[in-house]
Amino acid sequence: MKHTRSETLFVEAQKVLPGGVNSPVRAFGAVGRKPLFIERGEKSKILDADGNTYIDYVMSWGPLILGHAHEDVVRAVTDAAKDGLSFGAPTGRETQLAEEICFATGAETVRLVSSGTEAVMSAVRLARGYTGRDKIIKFEGNYHGHSDGLLVKAGSGCLTGASPDSLGVPASFASETLVASYNDEESVRALFEANIGKVSCVIVEPVAANMGVVPPKAGFLESLRALCDKNGALLLFDEVITGFRIAYGGAAERYGVRPDLWAFGKIVGGGMPLAAYAGRREIMRMVAPAGRVYQAGTLSGNPVATAAGLATLRILRENRENIYPALEEKGAALEAAYKSAGIPVNRVGSLLSPFFAQKAPESYADVLTADLGAFAAYFGKMLDAGIYVAPSQFEAMFVSVAHTSKDIEQTCRAILDR
Ligand SMILES: Cc1ncc(COP(=O)(O)O)c(C=O)c1O
């Protein structure tokens, strides 16, 4: 496969964009390759600037559960765009989207924002405002976007770049973030005991998916619920990845644990820049203008993005009986192929990660044992076989409704032949 046009575009991009990209992991830095520039996507496939086609398992890092350019979503977007791109005033569809989110998840009130980062950052502020406490507990290797207080022992691109923290975060901000070990109830208990009456919330990716996929151990999420209740703290599920993905009602449905607050992103925006935070009415009524926790956005609830999210969530609701079992089946087929190839794998529904390690990780420490050179070699072979997986060991594969059984078979063959 030739990538000359992508290479030229990357050279040009590096002159005007830091590292040539607008989000770090896109640069392929961890796999020793140059990024592909993408021209178009259709269903399960993407086409790069050199005319190569790939079966896509990045799927815009999760939003595209229905596949690229789903015709109903594209129609909803183009129809909305014809009526105006933005008003900065309320529109009826924002309420409809909030209703879809509440129906699926059990949340009672929703605020629409424009990115997952913004959703989490605002939900944390709300937890602090509601409890009157400043500290938060997060887990190492969990990623919650790039707001200051959450770039502490973070996953995703921070792990890929071998720097789980970021320059530019004041030590005073970071000191309000207490870091626990994922899947380790005792580490959370110890932080609560050392900070009595100071912790506003525990924020968790219910399925860790930014250090590769690491599912919660049986009872882990329940233990967080119990520890929060005992200590008067809120439980905040960051379902930016898991929401509408690992079940129609996300992790809260799949594991039967109800948080006080949720952050959503990716799928709720149907591929457009839209995210949300949501929760119990009693807490959410503190958000301005109803209450005194301030949060605002020029493009919040943008009509075009809202149309994309609404079309997506409606399709998921109307077809959930078929969609989620089918996603599970496709995910299971890929999992089986990795296992047959002797590669440990973690999977929850249509979210999975093969690990180039001795065993499928259960913790952040396990994740760090992965052989990144072996991952890079696997990545290159998959790409050369026309399969586009995330360019980092510490990201997930996303299977969509649009992946056909032929796509899955071709991918399984590539895994076994690599
Ligand atoms: C779990 C989780 N939370 C928050 C974010 C941040 O979302 P965004 O990139 O839309 O700001 C991400 C992004 O990947 C994520 O995976």
JSON list of N, CA and C and ligand atoms in Angstrom, two decimals, residues 23 61 114-120 142-146 156 204-205 207 209-210 238-242 263 265-266 274-275 395 398, ligand 1:
[
{"chain": "A", "resi": 23, "resn": "SER", "atom": "N", "xyz": [-5.24, 16.24, 17.73]},
{"chain": "A", "resi": 23, "resn": "SER", "atom": "CA", "xyz": [-5.41, 15.44, 18.96]},
{"chain": "A", "resi": 23, "resn": "SER", "atom": "C", "xyz": [-4.28, 14.41, 18.93]},
{"chain": "A", "resi": 61, "resn": "TRP", "atom": "N", "xyz": [-13.13, 7.05, 17.34]},
{"chain": "A", "resi": 61, "resn": "TRP", "atom": "CA", "xyz": [-12.87, 6.80, 18.77]},
{"chain": "A", "resi": 61, "resn": "TRP", "atom": "C", "xyz": [-14.17, 6.56, 19.54]},
{"chain": "A", "resi": 114, "resn": "SER", "atom": "N", "xyz": [-20.46, 20.47, 24.61]},
{"chain": "A", "resi": 114, "resn": "SER", "atom": "CA", "xyz": [-19.90, 20.21, 23.28]},
{"chain": "A", "resi": 114, "resn": "SER", "atom": "C", "xyz": [-18.79, 19.16, 23.22]},
{"chain": "A", "resi": 115, "resn": "SER", "atom": "N", "xyz": [-18.25, 18.74, 24.36]},
{"chain": "A", "resi": 115, "resn": "SER", "atom": "CA", "xyz": [-17.21, 17.69, 24.33]},
{"chain": "A", "resi": 115, "resn": "SER", "atom": "C", "xyz": [-17.25, 16.90, 25.62]},
{"chain": "A", "resi": 116, "resn": "GLY", "atom": "N", "xyz": [-16.67, 15.71, 25.57]},
{"chain": "A", "resi": 116, "resn": "GLY", "atom": "CA", "xyz": [-16.60, 14.88, 26.76]},
{"chain": "A", "resi": 116, "resn": "GLY", "atom": "C", "xyz": [-15.83, 15.57, 27.87]},
{"chain": "A", "resi": 117, "resn": "THR", "atom": "N", "xyz": [-14.75, 16.25, 27.48]},
{"chain": "A", "resi": 117, "resn": "THR", "atom": "CA", "xyz": [-13.96, 17.00, 28.46]},
{"chain": "A", "resi": 117, "resn": "THR", "atom": "C", "xyz": [-14.84, 17.97, 29.23]},
{"chain": "A", "resi": 118, "resn": "GLU", "atom": "N", "xyz": [-15.65, 18.69, 28.48]},
{"chain": "A", "resi": 118, "resn": "GLU", "atom": "CA", "xyz": [-16.51, 19.71, 29.09]},
{"chain": "A", "resi": 118, "resn": "GLU", "atom": "C", "xyz": [-17.57, 19.05, 29.99]},
{"chain": "A", "resi": 119, "resn": "ALA", "atom": "N", "xyz": [-18.09, 17.91, 29.54]},
{"chain": "A", "resi": 119, "resn": "ALA", "atom": "CA", "xyz": [-19.11, 17.22, 30.32]},
{"chain": "A", "resi": 119, "resn": "ALA", "atom": "C", "xyz": [-18.55, 16.79, 31.67]},
{"chain": "A", "resi": 120, "resn": "VAL", "atom": "N", "xyz": [-17.36, 16.18, 31.65]},
{"chain": "A", "resi": 120, "resn": "VAL", "atom": "CA", "xyz": [-16.78, 15.69, 32.89]},
{"chain": "A", "resi": 120, "resn": "VAL", "atom": "C", "xyz": [-16.38, 16.84, 33.80]},
{"chain": "A", "resi": 142, "resn": "ASN", "atom": "N", "xyz": [-7.37, 5.91, 34.10]},
{"chain": "A", "resi": 142, "resn": "ASN", "atom": "CA", "xyz": [-8.67, 6.36, 33.56]},
{"chain": "A", "resi": 142, "resn": "ASN", "atom": "C", "xyz": [-8.44, 7.73, 32.94]},
{"chain": "A", "resi": 143, "resn": "TYR", "atom": "N", "xyz": [-9.11, 7.98, 31.82]},
{"chain": "A", "resi": 143, "resn": "TYR", "atom": "CA", "xyz": [-8.99, 9.28, 31.15]},
{"chain": "A", "resi": 143, "resn": "TYR", "atom": "C", "xyz": [-10.36, 9.95, 31.16]},
{"chain": "A", "resi": 144, "resn": "HIS", "atom": "N", "xyz": [-10.37, 11.22, 31.51]},
{"chain": "A", "resi": 144, "resn": "HIS", "atom": "CA", "xyz": [-11.64, 11.94, 31.59]},
{"chain": "A", "resi": 144, "resn": "HIS", "atom": "C", "xyz": [-11.58, 13.25, 30.83]},
{"chain": "A", "resi": 145, "resn": "GLY", "atom": "N", "xyz": [-10.79, 13.29, 29.76]},
{"chain": "A", "resi": 145, "resn": "GLY", "atom": "CA", "xyz": [-10.63, 14.54, 29.03]},
{"chain": "A", "resi": 145, "resn": "GLY", "atom": "C", "xyz": [-9.47, 15.32, 29.61]},
{"chain": "A", "resi": 146, "resn": "HIS", "atom": "N", "xyz": [-9.28, 16.54, 29.09]},
{"chain": "A", "resi": 146, "resn": "HIS", "atom": "CA", "xyz": [-8.02, 17.24, 29.37]},
{"chain": "A", "resi": 146, "resn": "HIS", "atom": "C", "xyz": [-8.17, 18.45, 30.27]},
{"chain": "A", "resi": 156, "resn": "SER", "atom": "N", "xyz": [-5.25, 7.11, 27.98]},
{"chain": "A", "resi": 156, "resn": "SER", "atom": "CA", "xyz": [-5.34, 7.52, 26.58]},
{"chain": "A", "resi": 156, "resn": "SER", "atom": "C", "xyz": [-4.02, 8.10, 26.08]},
{"chain": "A", "resi": 204, "resn": "VAL", "atom": "N", "xyz": [-15.18, 7.60, 37.77]},
{"chain": "A", "resi": 204, "resn": "VAL", "atom": "CA", "xyz": [-14.62, 6.35, 37.25]},
{"chain": "A", "resi": 204, "resn": "VAL", "atom": "C", "xyz": [-15.14, 6.10, 35.84]},
{"chain": "A", "resi": 205, "resn": "GLU", "atom": "N", "xyz": [-14.27, 5.54, 35.01]},
{"chain": "A", "resi": 205, "resn": "GLU", "atom": "CA", "xyz": [-14.75, 4.92, 33.78]},
{"chain": "A", "resi": 205, "resn": "GLU", "atom": "C", "xyz": [-15.25, 3.53, 34.22]},
{"chain": "A", "resi": 207, "resn": "VAL", "atom": "N", "xyz": [-16.14, 0.87, 32.78]},
{"chain": "A", "resi": 207, "resn": "VAL", "atom": "CA", "xyz": [-15.21, -0.06, 32.13]},
{"chain": "A", "resi": 207, "resn": "VAL", "atom": "C", "xyz": [-14.04, 0.82, 31.70]},
{"chain": "A", "resi": 209, "resn": "ALA", "atom": "N", "xyz": [-11.37, 2.14, 29.58]},
{"chain": "A", "resi": 209, "resn": "ALA", "atom": "CA", "xyz": [-11.19, 1.92, 28.14]},
{"chain": "A", "resi": 209, "resn": "ALA", "atom": "C", "xyz": [-10.12, 2.83, 27.55]},
{"chain": "A", "resi": 210, "resn": "ASN", "atom": "N", "xyz": [-9.39, 3.52, 28.43]},
{"chain": "A", "resi": 210, "resn": "ASN", "atom": "CA", "xyz": [-8.32, 4.40, 27.96]},
{"chain": "A", "resi": 210, "resn": "ASN", "atom": "C", "xyz": [-6.95, 3.93, 28.44]},
{"chain": "A", "resi": 238, "resn": "ASP", "atom": "N", "xyz": [-18.17, 8.18, 34.31]},
{"chain": "A", "resi": 238, "resn": "ASP", "atom": "CA", "xyz": [-17.80, 8.76, 33.02]},
{"chain": "A", "resi": 238, "resn": "ASP", "atom": "C", "xyz": [-18.14, 7.71, 31.97]},
{"chain": "A", "resi": 239, "resn": "GLU", "atom": "N", "xyz": [-19.32, 7.90, 31.36]},
{"chain": "A", "resi": 239, "resn": "GLU", "atom": "CA", "xyz": [-19.79, 6.95, 30.34]},
{"chain": "A", "resi": 239, "resn": "GLU", "atom": "C", "xyz": [-19.60, 7.54, 28.93]},
{"chain": "A", "resi": 240, "resn": "VAL", "atom": "N", "xyz": [-18.58, 8.37, 28.79]},
{"chain": "A", "resi": 240, "resn": "VAL", "atom": "CA", "xyz": [-18.31, 8.96, 27.47]},
{"chain": "A", "resi": 240, "resn": "VAL", "atom": "C", "xyz": [-18.06, 7.84, 26.45]},
{"chain": "A", "resi": 241, "resn": "ILE", "atom": "N", "xyz": [-17.39, 6.78, 26.86]},
{"chain": "A", "resi": 241, "resn": "ILE", "atom": "CA", "xyz": [-17.21, 5.64, 25.95]},
{"chain": "A", "resi": 241, "resn": "ILE", "atom": "C", "xyz": [-18.30, 4.60, 26.13]},
{"chain": "A", "resi": 242, "resn": "THR", "atom": "N", "xyz": [-18.61, 4.26, 27.37]},
{"chain": "A", "resi": 242, "resn": "THR", "atom": "CA", "xyz": [-19.51, 3.11, 27.61]},
{"chain": "A", "resi": 242, "resn": "THR", "atom": "C", "xyz": [-20.98, 3.43, 27.34]},
{"chain": "A", "resi": 263, "resn": "ALA", "atom": "N", "xyz": [-21.39, 11.37, 32.92]},
{"chain": "A", "resi": 263, "resn": "ALA", "atom": "CA", "xyz": [-20.92, 12.17, 31.78]},
{"chain": "A", "resi": 263, "resn": "ALA", "atom": "C", "xyz": [-21.08, 11.30, 30.54]},
{"chain": "A", "resi": 265, "resn": "GLY", "atom": "N", "xyz": [-20.69, 11.31, 26.08]},
{"chain": "A", "resi": 265, "resn": "GLY", "atom": "CA", "xyz": [-20.09, 11.99, 24.93]},
{"chain": "A", "resi": 265, "resn": "GLY", "atom": "C", "xyz": [-20.17, 11.03, 23.76]},
{"chain": "A", "resi": 266, "resn": "LYS", "atom": "N", "xyz": [-19.33, 11.21, 22.80]},
{"chain": "A", "resi": 266, "resn": "LYS", "atom": "CA", "xyz": [-19.22, 10.27, 21.67]},
{"chain": "A", "resi": 266, "resn": "LYS", "atom": "C", "xyz": [-20.59, 9.91, 21.08]},
{"chain": "A", "resi": 274, "resn": "LEU", "atom": "N", "xyz": [-20.88, 16.97, 20.44]},
{"chain": "A", "resi": 274, "resn": "LEU", "atom": "CA", "xyz": [-21.92, 17.13, 21.46]},
{"chain": "A", "resi": 274, "resn": "LEU", "atom": "C", "xyz": [-21.68, 16.11, 22.56]},
{"chain": "A", "resi": 275, "resn": "ALA", "atom": "N", "xyz": [-21.89, 16.54, 23.79]},
{"chain": "A", "resi": 275, "resn": "ALA", "atom": "CA", "xyz": [-21.76, 15.65, 24.94]},
{"chain": "A", "resi": 275, "resn": "ALA", "atom": "C", "xyz": [-22.77, 16.12, 25.98]},
{"chain": "A", "resi": 395, "resn": "GLU", "atom": "N", "xyz": [-5.67, 1.97, 23.81]},
{"chain": "A", "resi": 395, "resn": "GLU", "atom": "CA", "xyz": [-6.98, 2.40, 23.33]},
{"chain": "A", "resi": 395, "resn": "GLU", "atom": "C", "xyz": [-7.82, 1.16, 23.04]},
{"chain": "A", "resi": 398, "resn": "PHE", "atom": "N", "xyz": [-13.49, -0.40, 18.48]},
{"chain": "A", "resi": 398, "resn": "PHE", "atom": "CA", "xyz": [-14.94, -0.16, 18.51]},
{"chain": "A", "resi": 398, "resn": "PHE", "atom": "C", "xyz": [-15.60, -0.86, 17.33]},
{"chain": "B", "resi": 1, "resn": "LIG", "atom": "C1", "xyz": [-13.94, 8.14, 29.13]},
{"chain": "B", "resi": 1, "resn": "LIG", "atom": "C2", "xyz": [-13.68, 9.46, 28.47]},
{"chain": "B", "resi": 1, "resn": "LIG", "atom": "N1", "xyz": [-14.02, 10.58, 29.10]},
{"chain": "B", "resi": 1, "resn": "LIG", "atom": "C3", "xyz": [-13.83, 11.79, 28.56]},
{"chain": "B", "resi": 1, "resn": "LIG", "atom": "C4", "xyz": [-13.25, 11.92, 27.31]},
{"chain": "B", "resi": 1, "resn": "LIG", "atom": "C5", "xyz": [-13.06, 13.27, 26.72]},
{"chain": "B", "resi": 1, "resn": "LIG", "atom": "O1", "xyz": [-13.93, 13.45, 25.66]},
{"chain": "B", "resi": 1, "resn": "LIG", "atom": "P1", "xyz": [-13.59, 14.51, 24.48]},
{"chain": "B", "resi": 1, "resn": "LIG", "atom": "O2", "xyz": [-12.43, 13.94, 23.75]},
{"chain": "B", "resi": 1, "resn": "LIG", "atom": "O3", "xyz": [-14.86, 14.56, 23.70]},
{"chain": "B", "resi": 1, "resn": "LIG", "atom": "O4", "xyz": [-13.29, 15.80, 25.15]},
{"chain": "B", "resi": 1, "resn": "LIG", "atom": "C6", "xyz": [-12.88, 10.78, 26.61]},
{"chain": "B", "resi": 1, "resn": "LIG", "atom": "C7", "xyz": [-12.26, 10.88, 25.28]},
{"chain": "B", "resi": 1, "resn": "LIG", "atom": "O5", "xyz": [-11.83, 9.94, 24.69]},
{"chain": "B", "resi": 1, "resn": "LIG", "atom": "C8", "xyz": [-13.10, 9.51, 27.20]},
{"chain": "B", "resi": 1, "resn": "LIG", "atom": "O6", "xyz": [-12.75, 8.38, 26.58]}
]
